[in-house]
Structures are given as structure tokens and as C-alpha cells.
Amino acid sequence: MSLSLGFGGRRLTPSGVVLIVANLVPLVGVLFLGWTLFATLLLFWLENVTVGVFSVLQMLTARPRDPLAWGLKLFMIPFFIFHYGMFTTVHGVFVMSLFGPVTKASPTPAAFYHAVQATGIGAAALALALSHGVSFVLNYIGGGQYRTAELPVLMMRPYGRVMVLHVVILLGGFLVSALGSPVPALALLVVLKTGLDLGAHLREHQPAVPVAATGPATDPA
């Protein structure tokens, strides 16, 4: 099932609609609830953590009847948790130390928890997690992608998304901060992030349109 609305030549799926709606939550927070740059960047970081969690679920459920795949999982899943976890932790430290109230180099997990509470982004984080859950259920499981998914592809996929967001969001954060964090600039940052997310989502889950076979042209009788 897909909606008639197109995006870059691809159709917008129901999970894509959920993604857009979930990303409207931080936009509402910026425009109407007085969210700061730090609150917005912290929310985006929490979503990166969510991406890692669902990547582990994808790897765990991939090719359930393939004994070789289970052997690979014993190595790849712990490696991913460690490596992606370190990568995401460094990103979180940047957000906390450069834009938040924490000035020391290694904020504790409790500092992250209290920052989420203080900024009031818990509900928005749950909404973004829900959008990834809907995509996992509808596309990955419901669409049968788990049956043919390649474990190396699943392990590497989140890095491409997070690297782009890491660079764009942090650079955008510095720019917004330099401008004094005006609401329009902060809202534009949210919209930019939503567009990047949606583009990555559609590339990942929208199947390619098959190209019709062409043969030599024949003259009508």
C-alpha cells in the first residue's frame, strides 16, 4: 500500500507518512513550545540511538532459517553494539558539551537522562521511536525484507544515515547558534533533518520500479 503522493520519483508509503508526522513533533516544539537548539539536537541524538536499537532487531530477525546467518550474528551483532554504541556516545558527548549545560568531557548516563527530563523532549523521542517501529513492522517484517536481508548491509546501513545527520545537524547547530538561535533558523534545521530522513527512508524501503524489457521495434502490418 502506498499513497499517491510522490517524493523524488518514489511513492510515499504509510510508514513514510508516520515518519513525517513524528518529525512534526519537534517542529511544533520549536515553533510553539519554545524548544532550544540544545533540546532539538538532543532529540535528534536520541533518534540515532533508536536507529541503532532497530538495526540490532533487524539483524537479529534476518534470515531466521539460515544457519550460516545465525553464525554471523554471533559476531556481527556484538561488534555492532560496541562500535555503533561508541560512535553514538561520542556524538552525544559533542551535543551535551558543545550545546548543553554539561561542560565536562564525559557526561554520565544520568546527565543525559536529566537533560531529557529538563528539556521535555521525552514524548517527542517516543514519537520518533514509534515511527521507526512502524517502519520495522510494516516494511521489514510485513514486507518480507527480513527473509532476504544481508547482514553486512544491515550492519553498515545506519552509519550512512547517522554520518550525514551527524555532519549536517552539528554544522547546522553551530550556524543556528551563531545566529543567536532564531526560531525560523531552528525550524529550518528541523525541516532539513526531516527531508534527509524521508529521503533515506524511501531509498531504503521503496522497491525499485522494474524496467520493462525492450525489443526491436516492429513496423505495423
PDB file of N, CA, C and O in Angstrom, residues 44-54 84 88:
ATOM      1  N   PHE A  44      17.436  14.696  18.285  1.00  0.00           N
ATOM      2  CA  PHE A  44      17.984  14.029  17.111  1.00  0.00           C
ATOM      3  C   PHE A  44      18.996  12.964  17.515  1.00  0.00           C
ATOM      4  O   PHE A  44      19.093  11.900  16.886  1.00  0.00           O
ATOM      5  N   TRP A  45      19.763  13.230  18.559  1.00  0.00           N
ATOM      6  CA  TRP A  45      20.717  12.227  19.042  1.00  0.00           C
ATOM      7  C   TRP A  45      19.989  11.002  19.590  1.00  0.00           C
ATOM      8  O   TRP A  45      20.386   9.856  19.324  1.00  0.00           O
ATOM      9  N   LEU A  46      18.913  11.220  20.315  1.00  0.00           N
ATOM     10  CA  LEU A  46      18.134  10.103  20.839  1.00  0.00           C
ATOM     11  C   LEU A  46      17.585   9.245  19.701  1.00  0.00           C
ATOM     12  O   LEU A  46      17.504   8.019  19.817  1.00  0.00           O
ATOM     13  N   GLU A  47      17.229   9.894  18.606  1.00  0.00           N
ATOM     14  CA  GLU A  47      16.735   9.121  17.464  1.00  0.00           C
ATOM     15  C   GLU A  47      17.846   8.246  16.887  1.00  0.00           C
ATOM     16  O   GLU A  47      17.594   7.133  16.432  1.00  0.00           O
ATOM     17  N   ASN A  48      19.076   8.748  16.884  1.00  0.00           N
ATOM     18  CA  ASN A  48      20.186   7.924  16.417  1.00  0.00           C
ATOM     19  C   ASN A  48      20.359   6.682  17.291  1.00  0.00           C
ATOM     20  O   ASN A  48      20.702   5.599  16.797  1.00  0.00           O
ATOM     21  N   VAL A  49      20.129   6.826  18.581  1.00  0.00           N
ATOM     22  CA  VAL A  49      20.159   5.672  19.473  1.00  0.00           C
ATOM     23  C   VAL A  49      19.062   4.688  19.083  1.00  0.00           C
ATOM     24  O   VAL A  49      19.275   3.467  19.026  1.00  0.00           O
ATOM     25  N   THR A  50      17.873   5.225  18.785  1.00  0.00           N
ATOM     26  CA  THR A  50      16.753   4.382  18.364  1.00  0.00           C
ATOM     27  C   THR A  50      17.079   3.635  17.081  1.00  0.00           C
ATOM     28  O   THR A  50      16.751   2.449  16.932  1.00  0.00           O
ATOM     29  N   VAL A  51      17.724   4.316  16.140  1.00  0.00           N
ATOM     30  CA  VAL A  51      18.136   3.669  14.885  1.00  0.00           C
ATOM     31  C   VAL A  51      19.038   2.474  15.178  1.00  0.00           C
ATOM     32  O   VAL A  51      18.901   1.407  14.571  1.00  0.00           O
ATOM     33  N   GLY A  52      19.957   2.633  16.116  1.00  0.00           N
ATOM     34  CA  GLY A  52      20.836   1.530  16.478  1.00  0.00           C
ATOM     35  C   GLY A  52      20.076   0.355  17.059  1.00  0.00           C
ATOM     36  O   GLY A  52      20.360  -0.806  16.740  1.00  0.00           O
ATOM     37  N   VAL A  53      19.092   0.635  17.905  1.00  0.00           N
ATOM     38  CA  VAL A  53      18.294  -0.437  18.514  1.00  0.00           C
ATOM     39  C   VAL A  53      17.553  -1.226  17.442  1.00  0.00           C
ATOM     40  O   VAL A  53      17.555  -2.471  17.444  1.00  0.00           O
ATOM     41  N   PHE A  54      16.918  -0.532  16.504  1.00  0.00           N
ATOM     42  CA  PHE A  54      16.173  -1.240  15.472  1.00  0.00           C
ATOM     43  C   PHE A  54      17.102  -1.926  14.477  1.00  0.00           C
ATOM     44  O   PHE A  54      16.717  -2.937  13.867  1.00  0.00           O
ATOM     45  N   TYR A  84      28.934   0.870  17.102  1.00  0.00           N
ATOM     46  CA  TYR A  84      27.933   1.912  16.912  1.00  0.00           C
ATOM     47  C   TYR A  84      27.649   2.627  18.229  1.00  0.00           C
ATOM     48  O   TYR A  84      27.401   3.841  18.255  1.00  0.00           O
ATOM     49  N   THR A  88      27.950   6.586  18.634  1.00  0.00           N
ATOM     50  CA  THR A  88      26.805   7.384  19.075  1.00  0.00           C
ATOM     51  C   THR A  88      27.108   8.099  20.382  1.00  0.00           C
ATOM     52  O   THR A  88      26.661   9.229  20.598  1.00  0.00           O
TER      53      THR A  88
END
